[in-house]
Tab-separated table of C-alpha atoms in Angstrom:
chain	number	residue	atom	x	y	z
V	1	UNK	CA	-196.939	22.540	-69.024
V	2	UNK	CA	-195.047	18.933	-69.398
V	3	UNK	CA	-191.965	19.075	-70.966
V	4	UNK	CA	-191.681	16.932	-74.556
V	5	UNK	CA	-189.417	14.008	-75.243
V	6	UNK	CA	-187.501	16.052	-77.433
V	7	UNK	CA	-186.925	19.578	-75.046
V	8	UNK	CA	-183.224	18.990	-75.586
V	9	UNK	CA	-183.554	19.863	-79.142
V	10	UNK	CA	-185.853	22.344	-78.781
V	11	UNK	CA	-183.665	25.350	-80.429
V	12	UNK	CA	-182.515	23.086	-83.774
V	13	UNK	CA	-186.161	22.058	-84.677
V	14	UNK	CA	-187.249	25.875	-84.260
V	15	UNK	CA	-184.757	26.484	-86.741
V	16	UNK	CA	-185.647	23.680	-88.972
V	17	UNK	CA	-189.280	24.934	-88.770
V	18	UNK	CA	-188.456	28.349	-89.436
V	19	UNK	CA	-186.336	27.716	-92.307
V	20	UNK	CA	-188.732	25.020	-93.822
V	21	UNK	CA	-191.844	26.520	-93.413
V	22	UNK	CA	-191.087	30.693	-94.010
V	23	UNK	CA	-189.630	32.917	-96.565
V	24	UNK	CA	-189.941	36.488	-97.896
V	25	UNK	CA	-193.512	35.579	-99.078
V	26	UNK	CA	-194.581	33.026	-96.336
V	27	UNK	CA	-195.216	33.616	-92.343
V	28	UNK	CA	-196.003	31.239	-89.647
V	29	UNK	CA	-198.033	32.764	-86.584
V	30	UNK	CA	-196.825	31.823	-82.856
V	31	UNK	CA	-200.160	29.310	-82.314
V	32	UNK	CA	-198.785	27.346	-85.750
V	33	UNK	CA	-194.967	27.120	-84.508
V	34	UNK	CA	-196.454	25.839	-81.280
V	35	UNK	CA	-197.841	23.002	-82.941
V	36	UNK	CA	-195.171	22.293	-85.614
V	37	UNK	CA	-192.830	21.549	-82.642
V	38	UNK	CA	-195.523	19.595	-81.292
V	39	UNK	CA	-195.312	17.572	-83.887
V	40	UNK	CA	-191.235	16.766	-82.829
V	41	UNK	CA	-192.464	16.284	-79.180
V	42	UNK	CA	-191.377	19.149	-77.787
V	43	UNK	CA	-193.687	21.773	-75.935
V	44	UNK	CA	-193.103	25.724	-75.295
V	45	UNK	CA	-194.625	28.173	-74.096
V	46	UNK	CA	-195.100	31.917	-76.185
V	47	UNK	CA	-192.723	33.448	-73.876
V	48	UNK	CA	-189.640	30.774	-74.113
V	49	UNK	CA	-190.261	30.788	-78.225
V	50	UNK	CA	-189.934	34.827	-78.454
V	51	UNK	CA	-186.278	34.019	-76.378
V	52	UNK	CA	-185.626	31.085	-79.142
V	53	UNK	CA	-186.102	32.899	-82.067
V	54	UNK	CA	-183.674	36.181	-81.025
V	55	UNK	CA	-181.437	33.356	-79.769
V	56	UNK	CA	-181.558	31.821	-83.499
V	57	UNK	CA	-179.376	34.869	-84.605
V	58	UNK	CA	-176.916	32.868	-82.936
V	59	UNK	CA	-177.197	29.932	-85.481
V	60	UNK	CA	-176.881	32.245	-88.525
V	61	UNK	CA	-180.940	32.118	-88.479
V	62	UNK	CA	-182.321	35.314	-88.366
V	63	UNK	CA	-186.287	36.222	-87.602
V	64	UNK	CA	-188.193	38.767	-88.373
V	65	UNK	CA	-191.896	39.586	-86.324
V	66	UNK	CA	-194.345	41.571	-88.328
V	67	UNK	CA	-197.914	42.521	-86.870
V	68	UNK	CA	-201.160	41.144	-88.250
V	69	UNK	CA	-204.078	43.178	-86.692
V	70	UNK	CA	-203.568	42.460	-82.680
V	71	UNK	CA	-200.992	39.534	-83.537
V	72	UNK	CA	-197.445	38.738	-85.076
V	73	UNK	CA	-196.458	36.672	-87.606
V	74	UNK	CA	-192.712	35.797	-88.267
V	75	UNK	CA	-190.539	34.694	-90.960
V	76	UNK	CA	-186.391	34.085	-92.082
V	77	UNK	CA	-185.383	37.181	-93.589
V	78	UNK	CA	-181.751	36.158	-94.320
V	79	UNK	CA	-180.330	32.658	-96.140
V	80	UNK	CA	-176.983	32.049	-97.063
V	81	UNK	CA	-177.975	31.347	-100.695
V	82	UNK	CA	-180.876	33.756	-102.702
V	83	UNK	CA	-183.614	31.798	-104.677
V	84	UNK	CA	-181.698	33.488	-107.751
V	85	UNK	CA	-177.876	31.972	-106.864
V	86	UNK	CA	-179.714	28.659	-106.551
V	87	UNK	CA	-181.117	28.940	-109.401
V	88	UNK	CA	-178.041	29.005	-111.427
V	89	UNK	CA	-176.732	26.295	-109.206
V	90	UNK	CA	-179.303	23.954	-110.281
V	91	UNK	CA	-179.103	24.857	-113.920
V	92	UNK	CA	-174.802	24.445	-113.942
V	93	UNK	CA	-175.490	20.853	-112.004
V	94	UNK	CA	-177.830	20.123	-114.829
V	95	UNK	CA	-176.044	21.432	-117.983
V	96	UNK	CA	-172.985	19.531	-116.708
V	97	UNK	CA	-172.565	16.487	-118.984
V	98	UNK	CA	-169.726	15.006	-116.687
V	99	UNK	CA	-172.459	14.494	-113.899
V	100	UNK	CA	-174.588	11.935	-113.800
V	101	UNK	CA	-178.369	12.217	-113.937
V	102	UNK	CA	-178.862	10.386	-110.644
V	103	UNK	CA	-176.017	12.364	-108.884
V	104	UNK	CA	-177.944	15.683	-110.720
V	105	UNK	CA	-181.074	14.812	-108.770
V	106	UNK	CA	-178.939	13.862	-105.743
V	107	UNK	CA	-177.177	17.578	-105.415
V	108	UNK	CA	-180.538	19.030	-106.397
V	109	UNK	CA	-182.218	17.852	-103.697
V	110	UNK	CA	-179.450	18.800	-101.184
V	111	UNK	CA	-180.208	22.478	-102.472
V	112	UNK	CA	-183.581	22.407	-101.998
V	113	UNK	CA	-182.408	22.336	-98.728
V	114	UNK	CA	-181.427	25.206	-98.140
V	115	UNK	CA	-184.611	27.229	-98.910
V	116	UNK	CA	-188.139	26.813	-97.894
V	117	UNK	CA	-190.336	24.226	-99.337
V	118	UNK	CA	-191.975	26.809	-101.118
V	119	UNK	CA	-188.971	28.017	-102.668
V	120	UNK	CA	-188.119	24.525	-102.912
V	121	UNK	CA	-190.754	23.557	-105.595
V	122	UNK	CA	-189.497	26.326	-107.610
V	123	UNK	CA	-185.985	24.543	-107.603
V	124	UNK	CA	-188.083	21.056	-108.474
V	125	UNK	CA	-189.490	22.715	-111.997
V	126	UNK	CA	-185.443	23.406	-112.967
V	127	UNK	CA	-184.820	20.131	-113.013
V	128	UNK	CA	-186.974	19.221	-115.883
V	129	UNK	CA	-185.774	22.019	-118.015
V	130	UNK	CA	-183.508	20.260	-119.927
V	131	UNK	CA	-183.128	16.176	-121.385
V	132	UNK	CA	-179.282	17.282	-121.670
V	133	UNK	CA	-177.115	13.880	-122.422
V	134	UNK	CA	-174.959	12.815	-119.108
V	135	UNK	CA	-172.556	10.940	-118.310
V	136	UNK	CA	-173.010	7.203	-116.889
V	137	UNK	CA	-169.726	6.805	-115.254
V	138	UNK	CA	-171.417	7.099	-111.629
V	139	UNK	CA	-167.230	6.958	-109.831
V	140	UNK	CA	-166.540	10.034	-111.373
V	141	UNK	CA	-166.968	12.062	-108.361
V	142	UNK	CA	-164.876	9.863	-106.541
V	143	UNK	CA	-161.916	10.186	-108.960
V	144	UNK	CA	-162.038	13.756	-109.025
V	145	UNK	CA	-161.482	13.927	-105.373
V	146	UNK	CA	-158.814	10.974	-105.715
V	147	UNK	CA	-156.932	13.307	-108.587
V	148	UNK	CA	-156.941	16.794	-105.985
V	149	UNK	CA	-155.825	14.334	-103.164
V	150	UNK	CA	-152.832	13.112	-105.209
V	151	UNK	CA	-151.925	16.106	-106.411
V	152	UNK	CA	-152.176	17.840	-102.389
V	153	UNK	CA	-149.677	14.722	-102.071
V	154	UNK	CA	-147.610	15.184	-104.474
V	155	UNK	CA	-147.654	11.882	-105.511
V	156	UNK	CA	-148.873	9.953	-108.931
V	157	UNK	CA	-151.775	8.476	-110.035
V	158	UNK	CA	-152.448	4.913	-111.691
V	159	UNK	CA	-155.604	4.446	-113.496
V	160	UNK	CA	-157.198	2.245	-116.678
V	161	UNK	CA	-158.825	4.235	-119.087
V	162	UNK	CA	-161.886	3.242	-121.127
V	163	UNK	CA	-163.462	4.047	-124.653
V	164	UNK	CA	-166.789	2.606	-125.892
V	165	UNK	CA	-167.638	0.327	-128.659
V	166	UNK	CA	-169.658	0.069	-130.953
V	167	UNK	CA	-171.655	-2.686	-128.599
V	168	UNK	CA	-171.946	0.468	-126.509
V	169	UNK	CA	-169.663	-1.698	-123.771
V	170	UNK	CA	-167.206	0.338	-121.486
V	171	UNK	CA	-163.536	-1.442	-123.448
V	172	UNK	CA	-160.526	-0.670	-122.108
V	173	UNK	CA	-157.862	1.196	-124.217
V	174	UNK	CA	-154.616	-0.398	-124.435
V	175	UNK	CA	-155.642	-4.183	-123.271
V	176	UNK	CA	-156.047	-2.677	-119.834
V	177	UNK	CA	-152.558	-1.260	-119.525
V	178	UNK	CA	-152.442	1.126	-116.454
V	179	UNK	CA	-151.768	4.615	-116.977
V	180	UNK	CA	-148.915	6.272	-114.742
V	181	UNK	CA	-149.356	10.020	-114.607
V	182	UNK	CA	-148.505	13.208	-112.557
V	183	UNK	CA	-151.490	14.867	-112.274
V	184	UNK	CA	-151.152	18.888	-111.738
V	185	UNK	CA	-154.667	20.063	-112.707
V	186	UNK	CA	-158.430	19.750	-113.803
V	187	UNK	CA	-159.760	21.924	-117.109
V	188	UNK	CA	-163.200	22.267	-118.284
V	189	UNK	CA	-163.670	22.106	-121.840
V	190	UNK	CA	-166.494	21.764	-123.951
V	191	UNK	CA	-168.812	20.521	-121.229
V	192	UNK	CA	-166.280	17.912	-119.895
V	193	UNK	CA	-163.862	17.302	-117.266
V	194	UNK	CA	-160.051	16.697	-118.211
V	195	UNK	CA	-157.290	15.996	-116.089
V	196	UNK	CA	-153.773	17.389	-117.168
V	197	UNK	CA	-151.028	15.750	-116.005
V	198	UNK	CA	-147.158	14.698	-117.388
V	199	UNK	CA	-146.360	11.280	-118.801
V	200	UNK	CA	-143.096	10.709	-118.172
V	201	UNK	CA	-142.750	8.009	-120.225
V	202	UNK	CA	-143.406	10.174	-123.344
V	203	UNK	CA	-142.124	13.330	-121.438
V	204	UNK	CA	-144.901	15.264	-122.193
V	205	UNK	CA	-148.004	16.827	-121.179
V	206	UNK	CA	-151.428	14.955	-121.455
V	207	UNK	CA	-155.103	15.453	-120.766
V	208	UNK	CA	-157.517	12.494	-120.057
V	209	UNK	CA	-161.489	12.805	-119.912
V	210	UNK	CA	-162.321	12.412	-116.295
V	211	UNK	CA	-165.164	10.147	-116.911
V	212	UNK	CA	-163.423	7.523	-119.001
V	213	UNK	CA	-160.891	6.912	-115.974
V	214	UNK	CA	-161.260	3.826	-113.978
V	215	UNK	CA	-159.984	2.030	-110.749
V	216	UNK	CA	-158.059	5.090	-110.389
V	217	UNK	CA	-155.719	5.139	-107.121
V	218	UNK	CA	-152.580	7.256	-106.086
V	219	UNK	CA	-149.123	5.747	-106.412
V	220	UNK	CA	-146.129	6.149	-104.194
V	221	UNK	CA	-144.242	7.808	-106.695
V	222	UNK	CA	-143.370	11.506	-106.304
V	223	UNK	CA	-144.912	13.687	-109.008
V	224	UNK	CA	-142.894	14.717	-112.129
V	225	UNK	CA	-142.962	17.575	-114.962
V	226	UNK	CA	-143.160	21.139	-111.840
V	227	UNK	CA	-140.677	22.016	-114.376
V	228	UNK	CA	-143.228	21.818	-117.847
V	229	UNK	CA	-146.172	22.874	-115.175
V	230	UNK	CA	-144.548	26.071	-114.049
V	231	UNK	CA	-144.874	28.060	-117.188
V	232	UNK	CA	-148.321	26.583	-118.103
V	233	UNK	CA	-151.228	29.103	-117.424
V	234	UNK	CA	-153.962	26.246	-117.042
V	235	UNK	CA	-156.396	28.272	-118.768
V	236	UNK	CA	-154.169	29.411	-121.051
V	237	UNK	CA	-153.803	25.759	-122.194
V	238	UNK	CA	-157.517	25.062	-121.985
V	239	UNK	CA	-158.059	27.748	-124.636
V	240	UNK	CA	-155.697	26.727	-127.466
V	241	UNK	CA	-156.643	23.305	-127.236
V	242	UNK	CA	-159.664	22.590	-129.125
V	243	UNK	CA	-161.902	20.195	-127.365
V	244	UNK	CA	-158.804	19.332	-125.139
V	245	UNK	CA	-157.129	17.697	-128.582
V	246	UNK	CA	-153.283	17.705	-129.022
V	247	UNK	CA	-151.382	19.582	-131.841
V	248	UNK	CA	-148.337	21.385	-132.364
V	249	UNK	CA	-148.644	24.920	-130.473
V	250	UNK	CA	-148.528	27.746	-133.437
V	251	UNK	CA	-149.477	30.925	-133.846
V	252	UNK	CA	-152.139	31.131	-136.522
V	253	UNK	CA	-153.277	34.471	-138.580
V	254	UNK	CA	-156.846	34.618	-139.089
V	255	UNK	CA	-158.965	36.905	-141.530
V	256	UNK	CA	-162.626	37.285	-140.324
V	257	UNK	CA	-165.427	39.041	-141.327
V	258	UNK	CA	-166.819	41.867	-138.594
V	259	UNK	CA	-169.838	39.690	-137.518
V	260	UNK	CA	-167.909	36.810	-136.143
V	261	UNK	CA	-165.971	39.425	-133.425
V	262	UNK	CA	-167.740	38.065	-131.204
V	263	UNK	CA	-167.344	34.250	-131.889
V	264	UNK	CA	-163.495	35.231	-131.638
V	265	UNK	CA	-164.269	36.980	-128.613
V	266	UNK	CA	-165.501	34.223	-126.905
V	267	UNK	CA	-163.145	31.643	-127.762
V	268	UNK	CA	-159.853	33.331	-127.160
V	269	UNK	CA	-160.992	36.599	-124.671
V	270	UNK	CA	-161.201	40.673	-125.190
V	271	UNK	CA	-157.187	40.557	-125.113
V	272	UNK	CA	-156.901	39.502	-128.754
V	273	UNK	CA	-155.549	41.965	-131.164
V	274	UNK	CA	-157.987	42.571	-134.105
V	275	UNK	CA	-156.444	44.655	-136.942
V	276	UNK	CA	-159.230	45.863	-139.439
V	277	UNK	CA	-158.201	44.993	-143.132
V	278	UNK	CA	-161.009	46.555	-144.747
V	279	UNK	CA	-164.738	48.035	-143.614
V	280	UNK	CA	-165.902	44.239	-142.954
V	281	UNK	CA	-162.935	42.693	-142.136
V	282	UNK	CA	-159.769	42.165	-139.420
V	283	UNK	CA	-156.981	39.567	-139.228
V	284	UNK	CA	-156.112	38.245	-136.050
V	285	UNK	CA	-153.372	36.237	-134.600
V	286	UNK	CA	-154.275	33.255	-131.929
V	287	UNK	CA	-151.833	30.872	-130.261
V	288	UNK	CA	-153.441	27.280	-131.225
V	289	UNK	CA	-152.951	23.378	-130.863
V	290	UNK	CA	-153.655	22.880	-134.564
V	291	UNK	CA	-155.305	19.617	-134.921
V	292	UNK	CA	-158.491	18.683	-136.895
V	293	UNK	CA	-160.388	19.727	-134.177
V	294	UNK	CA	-159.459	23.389	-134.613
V	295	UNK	CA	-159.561	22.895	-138.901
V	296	UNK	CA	-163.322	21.679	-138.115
V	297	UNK	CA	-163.858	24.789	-136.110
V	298	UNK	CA	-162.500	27.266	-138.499
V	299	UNK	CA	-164.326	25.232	-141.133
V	300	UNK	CA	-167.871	25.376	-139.409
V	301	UNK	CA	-167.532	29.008	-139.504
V	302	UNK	CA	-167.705	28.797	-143.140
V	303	UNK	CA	-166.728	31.436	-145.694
V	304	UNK	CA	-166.565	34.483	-143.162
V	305	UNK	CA	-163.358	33.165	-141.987
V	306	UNK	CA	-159.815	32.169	-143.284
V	307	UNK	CA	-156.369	30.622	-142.261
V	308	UNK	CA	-154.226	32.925	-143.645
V	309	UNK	CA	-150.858	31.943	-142.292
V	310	UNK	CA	-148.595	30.522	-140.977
V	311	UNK	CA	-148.196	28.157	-144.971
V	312	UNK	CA	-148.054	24.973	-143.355
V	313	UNK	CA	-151.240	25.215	-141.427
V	314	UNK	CA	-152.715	26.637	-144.867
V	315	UNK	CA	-151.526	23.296	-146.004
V	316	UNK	CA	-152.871	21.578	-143.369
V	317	UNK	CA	-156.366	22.613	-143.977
V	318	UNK	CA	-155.842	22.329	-147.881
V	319	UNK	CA	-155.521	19.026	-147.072
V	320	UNK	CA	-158.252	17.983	-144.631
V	321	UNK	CA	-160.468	19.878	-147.015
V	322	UNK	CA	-159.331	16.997	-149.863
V	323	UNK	CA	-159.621	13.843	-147.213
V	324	UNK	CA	-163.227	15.113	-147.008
V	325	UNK	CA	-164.118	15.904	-150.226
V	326	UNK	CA	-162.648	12.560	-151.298
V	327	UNK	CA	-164.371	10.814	-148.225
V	328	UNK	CA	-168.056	12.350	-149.728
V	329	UNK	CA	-167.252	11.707	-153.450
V	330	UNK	CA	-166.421	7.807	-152.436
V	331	UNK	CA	-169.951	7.661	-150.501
V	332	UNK	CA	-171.763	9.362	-153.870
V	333	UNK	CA	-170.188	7.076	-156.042
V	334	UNK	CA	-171.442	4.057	-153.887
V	335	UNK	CA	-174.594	5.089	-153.546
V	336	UNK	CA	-175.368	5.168	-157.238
């Protein structure tokens, strides 16, 4: 039998066949894998592919032969991802607003990869699922691996920062002022990427949206702030900061009614303390950034929940409670 073009790679388009074309629920006979490497120029006889496939075991492929009358039919029996893990893949690559619908499709596709085309198409329907709202800040994968190769570094980061108009036009805050930071870590809140890093200017800790960072490039200045960084628990920090907003760190007493245990649950984790006040009832104490952010939380919950102490954030939400009100009654007024 002439040898193909291609003999040389022989062993890597078996594999590619194998893994394209089989699954747990589709086979390829020896006649058909003949022909598929055929197609790639490169001839074998039966013999030479039963040697190839045991010797795939060696790439991490591994074949199974099952018997079909007087024949055998084969097929990959083990992947390094299940259909299921892939699945949930896809759906996190999707649901994340910080990644762009073009770079969804992109990783997508890259996944499909890694199962048969079969299993592939199954992958395909996921990606219409959902119309979610993205981001359109296409650098933002590029400034995520410029922030973790800063902070391996240990050096700062200089950036511009943007906020849209009403124009919908990317305007940068500040009249384009560059933004110095030490940047010790990435959070995920509320569907969005934040870096946390120390201003030293203000000598503080701040959090930026990942996708509203520009031009961003690391500086030759050795990071600052190990000393605010080494008693923050990252997702400690994440958790008492309501949509990654500021405030003063307090400990707030909640009452709540039984059915929102597990709203409180989720937010703040099974280690909260809740103390039942009466047969519907429990207080609870969290450790919050009280800003508006966290009033408009505790306020969406409506009447099944209540600040109870400490008096000044009582005060606080006495108070954002009139700024509304007054807010509404203006709008009334101008309406009629």
């Amino acid at each position: 039998m002439p040898k193909g073009s291609n003999q040389k790679f022989k062993l890597y388009r078996l594999a590619q066949i194998m893994l394209e074309k089989t699954d747990e629920d589709h086979y390829i006979s020896m006649p058909e894998i003949k022909d598929a490497l055929a197609e790639y120029d490169v001839t074998a006889d039966r013999k030479s592919i039963y040697n190839d496939l045991r010797d795939l075991s060696v790439l991490g492929v591994e074949v199974e032969g099952e018997p079909v009358g007087n024949r055998y039919h084969y097929h990959v029996i083990n992947r390094t991802f299940e259909l299921p893990e892939l699945k949930l893949l896809v759906d996190a690559i999707q649901s994340s607003k910080f990644i762009t619908e073009k770079k969804s499709n992109a990783l997508i596709k890259k996944l499909e990869t890694l199962v048969s085309r079969y299993d592939a198409q199954k992958l395909q329907r996921q990606v219409y699922v959902s119309g979610r709202i993205k981001t359109m800040n296409e650098s933002i994968y590029y400034t995520v691996d410029a922030i973790h190769h800063a902070i391996s570094e240990n050096k700062k980061i200089k950036f511009q920062y943007f906020q849209w108009n009403v124009k919908k036009e990317m305007e940068l805050r500040h009249n384009g002022a560059w933004y110095h930071i030490s940047p010790w870590g990435l959070s995920w809140d509320d569907e969005n990427y934040y870096l946390v890093g120390y201003d030293s200017d203000a000598g503080m800790i701040k959090h930026y949206r990942v996708d509203k960072m520009l031009h961003i490039k690391m500086s030759d200045e050795v990071r600052e702030g190990k000393e605010h960084f080494k008693k923050l628990n990252m997702a400690e920090y994440a958790k008492k900061s309501f949509g990654m907003f500021g405030g003063k760190e307090q400990t707030v007493k909640l009452r709540v009614h039984n059915k929102l245990a597990g709203v409180i649950i989720d937010r703040f984790g099974k280690n909260v303390i809740m103390i039942p006040t009466d047969e519907e009832h429990f207080n609870v104490n969290v450790d919050v950034h009280v800003s508006r952010q966290f009033l408009g939380w505790v306020f969406s919950l409506g009447e099944d929940i209540k600040i109870v102490g400490p008096d000044e954030v009582v005060e606080q939400m006495r108070r954002e409670i009139e700024r509304l009100g007054k807010v509404y009654c203006k709008e009334n007024k101008a309406e009629e």
